[in-house]
Coordinates of C-alpha atoms in Angstrom, one line a residue:
X1 CA -0.1 0.2 -0.1
X2 CA 1.1 3.8 -0.9
X3 CA 2.4 5.3 2.3
X4 CA 1.4 9.1 2.5
X5 CA 2.7 12.0 4.5
X6 CA 0.7 15.4 4.2
X7 CA 2.5 18.3 4.5
X8 CA 0.4 21.6 5.6
X9 CA 1.3 24.9 6.4
X10 CA -0.3 28.4 7.3
X11 CA 1.1 31.6 8.1
X12 CA -1.1 32.7 11.0
X13 CA -3.4 31.1 13.5
X14 CA -6.3 32.8 11.9
X15 CA -6.1 30.6 8.9
X16 CA -7.8 27.0 8.1
X17 CA -5.2 24.2 8.9
X18 CA -8.0 21.7 9.1
X19 CA -9.1 22.1 5.8
X20 CA -5.6 21.0 4.5
X21 CA -5.6 17.9 6.5
X22 CA -9.1 17.1 5.7
X23 CA -8.3 17.3 1.6
X24 CA -5.4 15.2 1.8
X25 CA -7.6 12.8 4.2
X26 CA -10.0 12.7 1.3
X27 CA -7.7 12.1 -1.2
X28 CA -5.9 9.4 0.5
X29 CA -9.3 7.5 0.9
X30 CA -10.1 7.7 -2.3
X31 CA -7.2 6.2 -3.6
X32 CA -6.6 3.5 -1.0
X33 CA -3.5 5.1 0.3
X34 CA -2.3 4.9 3.5
X35 CA -2.0 8.2 5.6
X36 CA 1.3 7.5 8.0
X37 CA 2.1 11.0 9.2
X38 CA 1.9 14.7 8.8
X39 CA 4.1 17.9 8.7
X40 CA 2.4 20.9 10.1
X41 CA 3.8 24.2 10.6
X42 CA 2.7 28.0 11.0
X43 CA 5.5 30.0 9.3
X44 CA 5.5 32.2 6.2
X45 CA 5.9 30.8 2.8
X46 CA 8.9 33.3 2.1
X47 CA 11.0 31.8 4.7
X48 CA 13.7 29.5 3.1
X49 CA 15.1 27.9 6.4
X50 CA 11.6 26.8 7.9
X51 CA 11.9 23.7 10.9
X52 CA 9.1 22.0 8.6
X53 CA 10.3 22.1 5.0
X54 CA 13.8 20.9 6.6
X55 CA 11.8 17.9 7.7
X56 CA 10.0 17.6 4.0
X57 CA 13.2 17.7 2.1
X58 CA 14.8 15.3 4.6
X59 CA 12.1 12.1 4.3
X60 CA 13.6 9.3 2.2
X61 CA 11.8 6.2 1.1
X62 CA 11.5 4.4 4.1
X63 CA 9.6 7.2 5.7
X64 CA 6.7 7.5 2.8
X65 CA 6.0 7.2 -1.2
X66 CA 4.1 10.0 -1.8
X67 CA 3.7 13.6 -0.1
X68 CA 0.4 15.2 -0.4
X69 CA 0.1 19.1 -0.5
X70 CA -2.6 21.1 -0.9
X71 CA -1.2 23.6 -3.4
X72 CA 2.3 24.7 -4.5
X73 CA 2.0 27.8 -2.4
X74 CA 1.8 25.7 0.8
X75 CA 5.7 24.8 0.1
X76 CA 6.9 28.2 -1.0
X77 CA 6.3 31.6 -2.0
X78 CA 9.7 32.6 -2.7
X79 CA 10.1 34.7 -5.7
X80 CA 12.9 32.9 -7.5
X81 CA 11.6 29.7 -9.9
X82 CA 14.5 27.7 -10.0
X83 CA 14.6 27.3 -6.0
X84 CA 10.9 26.3 -6.1
X85 CA 11.5 23.6 -8.7
X86 CA 14.7 22.2 -6.4
X87 CA 12.8 21.6 -3.5
X88 CA 10.2 19.4 -5.9
X89 CA 13.6 17.4 -7.7
X90 CA 14.9 17.2 -3.8
X91 CA 12.0 15.0 -3.0
X92 CA 12.0 13.2 -6.4
X93 CA 15.7 12.3 -5.8
X94 CA 15.3 10.9 -2.2
X95 CA 12.5 8.6 -4.3
X96 CA 9.1 10.3 -3.1
X97 CA 6.5 11.5 -5.3
X98 CA 4.8 14.6 -4.6
X99 CA 1.3 15.8 -5.8
X100 CA -0.8 19.0 -5.4
X101 CA -3.9 18.6 -4.8
X102 CA -5.4 21.4 -6.9
X103 CA -4.0 19.0 -9.7
X104 CA -4.5 15.7 -8.0
X105 CA -4.1 13.1 -11.2
X106 CA -0.3 14.7 -11.9
X107 CA 2.3 13.1 -9.3
X108 CA 6.1 14.2 -9.5
X109 CA 8.4 11.5 -9.0
X110 CA 11.6 10.1 -9.8
X111 CA 9.8 7.5 -12.2
X112 CA 7.6 9.9 -13.9
X113 CA 10.1 12.8 -15.7
X114 CA 8.7 15.9 -15.6
X115 CA 7.3 17.0 -18.7
X116 CA 7.4 20.0 -21.1
X117 CA 3.8 20.7 -20.2
X118 CA 4.3 19.8 -16.6
X119 CA 7.1 22.1 -16.5
X120 CA 5.5 25.3 -17.6
X121 CA 2.5 24.4 -15.3
X122 CA 4.6 24.4 -12.4
X123 CA 6.2 28.0 -13.5
X124 CA 2.6 29.3 -13.9
X125 CA 1.7 28.1 -10.6
X126 CA 5.0 29.5 -9.1
X127 CA 4.4 32.9 -10.5
X128 CA 0.8 32.8 -9.2
X129 CA 2.1 31.9 -5.7
X130 CA 4.5 34.9 -6.3
X131 CA 2.2 37.3 -7.3
X132 CA -0.2 36.4 -4.5
X133 CA 2.9 37.2 -2.1
X134 CA 3.2 40.5 -3.8
X135 CA -0.7 41.2 -3.0
X136 CA -0.3 39.9 0.3
X137 CA 2.7 42.2 1.0
X138 CA 0.7 45.2 -0.7
X139 CA -1.9 44.4 1.7
X140 CA -0.1 44.5 4.7
X141 CA 1.7 47.8 3.7
X142 CA -1.3 49.8 3.1
X143 CA -2.7 48.2 6.5
X144 CA 0.2 49.4 8.4
X145 CA 0.0 52.7 6.8
X146 CA -3.4 53.1 8.0
X147 CA -3.1 52.2 11.2
X148 CA -0.2 54.2 12.1
X149 CA -1.7 57.2 10.9
X150 CA -4.1 56.8 13.6
X151 CA -1.7 55.6 15.9
X152 CA 2.2 56.5 15.1
X153 CA 3.2 54.3 18.3
X154 CA 2.3 51.2 16.9
X155 CA 4.9 48.5 16.9
X156 CA 5.9 47.5 13.4
X157 CA 8.3 45.0 14.2
X158 CA 10.2 42.8 16.6
X159 CA 13.1 45.1 16.9
X160 CA 12.2 48.3 19.0
X161 CA 14.8 50.8 19.0
X162 CA 17.2 51.6 22.1
X163 CA 15.0 53.9 24.4
X164 CA 11.6 52.5 23.7
X165 CA 9.6 49.5 25.0
X166 CA 6.8 47.6 23.8
X167 CA 3.9 47.5 25.9
X168 CA -0.1 45.9 25.2
X169 CA -2.2 48.3 24.1
X170 CA -5.0 48.7 26.5
X171 CA -7.8 49.8 24.2
X172 CA -6.5 46.7 21.4
X173 CA -9.7 45.8 19.0
X174 CA -9.1 42.9 17.2
X175 CA -8.6 44.2 13.3
X176 CA -9.3 47.6 14.2
X177 CA -6.4 49.0 16.5
X178 CA -2.8 47.7 17.5
X179 CA -1.8 45.2 19.5
X180 CA 0.9 46.5 20.9
X181 CA 2.6 50.1 21.2
X182 CA 5.9 51.6 21.9
X183 CA 6.3 54.0 24.8
X184 CA 9.5 56.0 26.1
X185 CA 11.8 53.8 28.4
X186 CA 13.0 56.4 30.8
X187 CA 16.3 54.6 31.9
X188 CA 17.3 54.1 28.5
X189 CA 16.2 58.1 27.7
X190 CA 18.8 59.3 30.0
X191 CA 21.7 57.2 28.4
X192 CA 20.5 58.3 25.0
X193 CA 20.4 62.3 26.2
X194 CA 24.0 61.6 27.7
X195 CA 25.4 60.4 24.5
X196 CA 24.1 63.3 22.8
X197 CA 25.7 65.6 25.4
X198 CA 29.0 63.7 25.1
X199 CA 28.7 64.4 21.2
X200 CA 27.9 68.0 21.6
X201 CA 31.1 68.3 23.8
X202 CA 33.5 66.7 21.0
X203 CA 33.6 63.2 22.3
X204 CA 33.7 60.9 19.2
X205 CA 31.5 57.9 18.9
X206 CA 34.4 55.4 19.9
X207 CA 34.8 57.4 23.2
X208 CA 31.2 57.2 24.2
X209 CA 31.0 53.6 23.6
X210 CA 33.8 53.2 25.7
X211 CA 32.1 55.0 28.5
X212 CA 29.3 53.3 28.2
X213 CA 30.7 49.9 28.6
X214 CA 32.8 50.9 31.3
X215 CA 29.9 52.4 33.2
X216 CA 27.9 48.8 32.6
X217 CA 25.5 50.5 30.2
X218 CA 25.0 47.2 27.9
X219 CA 22.9 47.4 24.8
X220 CA 19.8 45.4 25.4
X221 CA 20.0 44.1 21.6
X222 CA 23.1 42.9 22.5
X223 CA 21.7 40.2 25.1
X224 CA 24.4 41.4 27.3
X225 CA 26.9 39.3 25.5
X226 CA 28.3 42.3 23.3
X227 CA 29.7 45.7 24.6
X228 CA 28.6 49.2 22.5
X229 CA 30.2 49.5 19.2
X230 CA 31.4 52.8 17.4
X231 CA 29.1 51.9 14.9
X232 CA 26.1 51.8 17.1
X233 CA 26.6 54.8 18.7
X234 CA 26.9 56.5 15.4
X235 CA 23.6 55.1 13.9
X236 CA 22.1 56.3 17.5
X237 CA 23.1 59.8 16.9
X238 CA 21.8 59.6 13.5
X239 CA 18.3 58.2 14.5
X240 CA 15.6 60.7 14.0
X241 CA 13.2 58.4 16.3
X242 CA 14.8 60.5 19.2
X243 CA 13.8 64.1 17.9
X244 CA 10.2 62.8 17.3
X245 CA 10.5 61.8 13.7
X246 CA 8.7 57.9 13.2
X247 CA 9.6 57.0 9.5
X248 CA 7.5 53.8 8.3
X249 CA 7.0 52.8 4.6
X250 CA 8.1 55.9 3.7
X251 CA 5.4 57.8 5.8
X252 CA 6.8 60.2 8.5
X253 CA 4.7 60.6 11.8
X254 CA 5.4 62.9 15.1
X255 CA 6.1 61.2 18.3
X256 CA 7.3 62.2 21.5
X257 CA 11.0 63.2 21.0
X258 CA 13.9 62.5 23.6
X259 CA 16.1 65.3 22.7
X260 CA 15.7 68.8 20.8
X261 CA 16.3 69.2 17.0
X262 CA 19.0 71.6 18.0
X263 CA 21.0 69.2 20.3
X264 CA 20.4 66.6 17.8
X265 CA 21.7 68.7 15.1
X266 CA 24.8 70.1 17.1
X267 CA 25.8 66.5 18.0
X268 CA 25.6 65.4 13.9
X269 CA 27.6 68.7 13.3
X270 CA 30.2 67.5 15.9
X271 CA 30.2 64.0 15.0
X272 CA 30.8 64.9 11.4
X273 CA 33.8 67.3 12.5
X274 CA 35.4 64.5 14.4
X275 CA 35.3 62.2 11.5
X276 CA 37.2 64.8 9.2
X277 CA 40.2 64.9 11.6
X278 CA 42.9 62.5 11.3
X279 CA 45.3 60.8 13.5
X280 CA 47.7 63.9 13.7
X281 CA 46.2 67.4 13.6
X282 CA 48.9 68.9 11.6
X283 CA 48.3 66.7 8.7
X284 CA 44.7 67.3 8.6
X285 CA 43.6 67.2 4.9
X286 CA 40.5 69.9 4.4
X287 CA 40.0 68.4 0.4
X288 CA 40.4 64.9 1.3
X289 CA 38.3 63.1 -1.1
X290 CA 37.9 66.1 -3.2
X291 CA 41.7 66.9 -4.7
X292 CA 42.4 64.7 -7.9
X293 CA 45.6 64.8 -9.8
X294 CA 44.8 66.5 -13.4
X295 CA 47.3 64.1 -15.2
X296 CA 46.3 60.9 -14.1
X297 CA 43.0 61.2 -12.3
X298 CA 44.2 59.4 -9.0
X299 CA 43.7 61.5 -5.5
X300 CA 46.1 63.7 -4.1
X301 CA 47.4 63.1 -0.5
X302 CA 49.3 65.1 2.1
X303 CA 53.1 64.6 2.4
X304 CA 56.2 66.2 3.9
X305 CA 58.8 67.0 1.3
X306 CA 62.8 66.9 2.3
X307 CA 62.5 70.1 3.6
X308 CA 59.9 69.1 5.9
X309 CA 57.2 71.3 4.1
X310 CA 53.7 69.9 3.3
X311 CA 52.7 69.1 -0.4
X312 CA 49.8 67.4 -2.1
X313 CA 51.5 64.6 -4.0
X314 CA 49.4 62.2 -7.0
X315 CA 49.2 58.8 -5.0
X316 CA 50.3 56.6 -8.6
X317 CA 53.2 55.4 -6.9
X318 CA 51.4 53.8 -4.0
X319 CA 48.5 52.8 -6.1
X320 CA 51.3 51.6 -8.4
X321 CA 53.3 49.7 -5.9
X322 CA 50.1 48.3 -4.4
X323 CA 48.8 46.7 -7.6
X324 CA 51.5 45.9 -10.0
X325 CA 49.2 43.7 -12.2
X326 CA 46.6 46.9 -12.9
X327 CA 47.7 49.3 -15.5
X328 CA 47.4 53.1 -14.5
X329 CA 47.9 55.9 -16.9
X330 CA 51.8 57.1 -16.1
X331 CA 51.3 60.0 -14.4
X332 CA 53.9 63.2 -14.8
X333 CA 52.3 65.5 -12.5
X334 CA 54.3 67.3 -9.9
X335 CA 53.7 68.0 -6.1
X336 CA 51.7 71.5 -5.0
X337 CA 52.3 73.2 -1.9
X338 CA 49.4 72.7 0.8
X339 CA 49.4 76.1 2.0
X340 CA 49.4 77.7 -1.5
X341 CA 46.4 75.1 -2.6
X342 CA 44.2 76.1 0.5
X343 CA 44.8 80.0 0.0
X344 CA 43.9 80.0 -3.8
X345 CA 40.9 77.3 -3.3
X346 CA 39.4 79.5 -0.5
X347 CA 40.1 83.0 -1.7
X348 CA 38.8 82.2 -5.3
X349 CA 35.8 80.1 -4.1
X350 CA 34.6 83.3 -1.6
X351 CA 35.0 85.5 -4.6
X352 CA 32.8 83.4 -6.7
X353 CA 30.0 82.8 -4.1
X354 CA 29.6 86.4 -4.3
X355 CA 29.4 87.0 -8.3
X356 CA 26.3 87.0 -10.3
X357 CA 27.7 83.9 -12.6
X358 CA 27.8 81.6 -9.8
X359 CA 24.0 81.9 -8.5
X360 CA 23.1 82.5 -12.4
X361 CA 24.7 79.0 -13.2
X362 CA 22.8 77.7 -10.1
X363 CA 19.8 78.7 -11.5
X364 CA 20.3 77.1 -14.7
X365 CA 21.2 73.9 -13.5
X366 CA 17.9 73.9 -11.2
X367 CA 16.1 74.5 -14.5
X368 CA 17.8 71.6 -16.2
X369 CA 17.6 69.4 -13.6
X370 CA 13.5 70.1 -13.1
X371 CA 13.6 69.9 -17.3
X372 CA 15.1 66.1 -17.0
X373 CA 12.9 65.2 -13.7
X374 CA 9.8 66.2 -16.3
X375 CA 11.4 64.0 -18.7
X376 CA 12.1 61.1 -16.3
X377 CA 8.1 61.5 -15.1
X378 CA 6.8 61.1 -18.4
X379 CA 9.4 58.5 -19.3
X380 CA 8.4 56.8 -16.2
X381 CA 4.6 56.7 -17.0
X382 CA 5.0 55.6 -20.3
X383 CA 7.0 52.5 -19.4
X384 CA 4.6 52.0 -16.2
X385 CA 1.6 52.1 -18.7
X386 CA 3.7 49.2 -20.9
X387 CA 4.6 47.5 -17.9
X388 CA 0.8 47.2 -16.9
X389 CA -0.1 46.1 -20.6
X390 CA 2.9 43.3 -20.4
X391 CA 1.5 42.2 -17.2
X392 CA -2.0 41.9 -18.4
X393 CA -0.8 39.9 -21.2
X394 CA 1.1 37.7 -19.3
X395 CA -2.4 36.9 -17.2
X396 CA -4.0 36.2 -20.7
X397 CA -1.4 33.5 -21.6
X398 CA -1.6 31.7 -18.2
X399 CA -5.3 31.4 -18.5
X400 CA -4.7 29.8 -21.9
X401 CA -2.1 27.5 -20.3
X402 CA -4.6 26.2 -18.1
X403 CA -7.1 25.3 -21.1
X404 CA -4.9 24.1 -23.5
X405 CA -3.6 20.5 -24.0
X406 CA -2.3 20.3 -27.4
X407 CA 1.4 19.9 -27.0
X408 CA 2.1 21.9 -30.1
X409 CA 0.3 25.4 -29.0
X410 CA 1.9 25.0 -25.5
X411 CA 4.8 25.0 -26.8
X412 CA 4.3 28.2 -28.7
X413 CA 2.7 29.7 -25.5
X414 CA 5.8 28.9 -23.9
X415 CA 8.0 30.9 -25.6
X416 CA 5.4 33.8 -25.6
X417 CA 5.5 33.6 -21.9
X418 CA 9.0 33.4 -21.7
X419 CA 9.2 36.3 -24.1
X420 CA 6.9 38.4 -22.1
X421 CA 8.5 37.6 -18.7
X422 CA 11.9 38.6 -19.9
X423 CA 10.1 41.9 -21.5
X424 CA 8.6 42.6 -17.9
X425 CA 11.9 42.3 -16.2
X426 CA 13.6 44.7 -18.7
X427 CA 10.7 47.1 -18.0
X428 CA 10.5 46.7 -14.0
X429 CA 14.6 47.4 -14.0
X430 CA 14.0 50.7 -16.3
X431 CA 11.2 51.7 -13.7
X432 CA 13.9 51.2 -10.8
X433 CA 16.3 53.2 -12.5
X434 CA 14.7 56.0 -13.6
X435 CA 13.1 56.3 -10.1
X436 CA 16.7 56.4 -8.7
X437 CA 17.8 59.3 -11.1
X438 CA 14.8 61.1 -10.3
X439 CA 15.6 60.8 -6.6
X440 CA 19.4 62.0 -7.2
X441 CA 18.1 65.1 -9.3
X442 CA 15.8 65.9 -6.1
X443 CA 18.9 65.9 -3.7
X444 CA 20.7 67.9 -6.5
X445 CA 17.9 70.6 -6.5
X446 CA 17.7 70.4 -2.2
X447 CA 21.5 70.9 -2.2
X448 CA 21.5 74.0 -4.9
X449 CA 18.9 75.7 -2.7
X450 CA 20.3 75.4 0.6
X451 CA 22.1 78.4 1.7
X452 CA 25.8 78.1 1.6
X453 CA 26.9 79.9 4.9
X454 CA 30.8 81.1 5.3
X455 CA 32.8 83.7 6.9
X456 CA 36.6 84.9 7.3
X457 CA 36.9 83.6 10.7
X458 CA 36.1 79.6 9.8
X459 CA 38.4 77.2 11.3
X460 CA 40.3 74.5 9.2
X461 CA 37.2 72.1 10.1
X462 CA 34.8 74.5 9.3
X463 CA 36.4 75.0 6.2
X464 CA 36.3 71.1 5.2
X465 CA 32.7 70.7 5.7
X466 CA 32.2 74.2 3.3
X467 CA 34.2 72.7 0.8
X468 CA 32.6 69.5 1.0
X469 CA 29.3 71.3 0.6
X470 CA 30.3 73.3 -2.2
X471 CA 32.9 71.3 -4.6
X472 CA 32.4 68.3 -6.8
X473 CA 35.8 68.1 -7.2
X474 CA 39.4 70.3 -7.6
X475 CA 41.7 69.1 -10.1
X476 CA 45.9 70.2 -10.1
X477 CA 47.8 69.9 -13.2
X478 CA 51.3 71.1 -13.0
X479 CA 53.5 72.6 -15.8
X480 CA 56.4 70.3 -16.7
X481 CA 59.7 72.2 -15.4
X482 CA 58.1 75.3 -14.1
X483 CA 56.9 76.1 -10.5
X484 CA 53.5 76.8 -11.4
X485 CA 50.0 75.0 -12.7
X486 CA 46.8 74.9 -13.3
X487 CA 44.3 74.2 -10.4
X488 CA 40.8 73.8 -11.3
X489 CA 37.5 73.9 -9.4
X490 CA 34.4 72.0 -10.0
X491 CA 31.5 73.1 -8.1
X492 CA 28.5 71.2 -7.4
X493 CA 26.2 73.6 -9.2
X494 CA 27.8 72.8 -12.5
X495 CA 30.0 75.9 -12.4
X496 CA 33.8 75.7 -12.8
X497 CA 36.7 78.0 -12.5
X498 CA 40.5 77.4 -14.3
X499 CA 43.1 79.4 -12.0
X500 CA 46.5 79.8 -13.1
X501 CA 48.7 79.4 -9.7
X502 CA 52.4 79.6 -9.1
X503 CA 53.9 76.8 -7.1
X504 CA 56.3 78.5 -5.1

């Protein structure tokens, strides 16, 4: 007698597990099979390493002859078809057949190789499971957004930010209000405020982490096993939740702040300034990441020459030494004195920012960005319409595949399906690319509209911040056998100036 194990899965306790088991029992009774065991689990179908699926894939011929599942989506809702087929192949390789009760006459087993038609039908079902997953995710997202709008303190994940704690909603109504909410944990809030105070007083993230570790303030997310790390402190100091801004699913909500916006901004500024400072204050480079060689294009770094003066020198020799097998353009650029570059760059930029040409260039660039954004929006709309049309065509092909049995027609439809799927993936990729371009242009306009503040009394660290906000890049190209060259400044607004500079 054929021995059968039934596999059943639900995502939540609200779903009907008994229905799947009853269908499997009726199937076995009708065919005279022996139902010897069942594998039942309550997990999302998107999870790969589920306990139940591991148990299922470890079954052998000695355990059973056949596995019965109500439908393919019970096995998995993964987005990659290859993984879907691999699970079926694993059972077949173990000598076990598998049948899905939405098509009970087809058994996938080692003795019965998967035909071309069956392969197509499995692909169609996998695509259907994936699309249903997308619908479920969209419904969950819209549900979360609606509930968060009504109550911005709703718990949305198992990971609660440091400084907050989870508690049961006393006004919970099933399906209408959040089950759990967050509130400020006053003990942790004191630690957060102290960290911001330390940052505002010039302490680095590493020093703040060291202090927290030596005073016994263990991060609860580390379960007492690990100490605070500088990266965790930096992430905490950047978390806008602490100034009352909670962003979920791209929507911003207001909650009670732990620190003021002024303290948050001051701490961010101080931490950024600390990052700019290198080990030796005397070697601080305010043009770090901005100054490049005008000959080979590699970065220029500060080195001290044989008479003790600081110079910017191209890193060609260093790059070539570290990567001898990589071909670099041979560089003939000479060094340039640091103080001369900084003085020239500062004076030229201050003068440029006061000119009508600079702001005129900003207006032109903003206008050009808006024009590009409009073109992107139109293109995005057109491609989205094309995407929807292809998706409709795919749905029609899937319906036809369910009805047609002629192998020749099935092969034609399979080719059409593959072609449409490739076109759909290409459109989806293009939509993402256009979205990223649009965001980049929005950020560029925002940067150019923000006021650039400067004064003659700025420290070297403040100038470094100023340079990073204003410059796209700076290039130095020396003239061979002459102590002069050209310093080119490229501004973020698209403006550019070339300065003939003496290097002495």
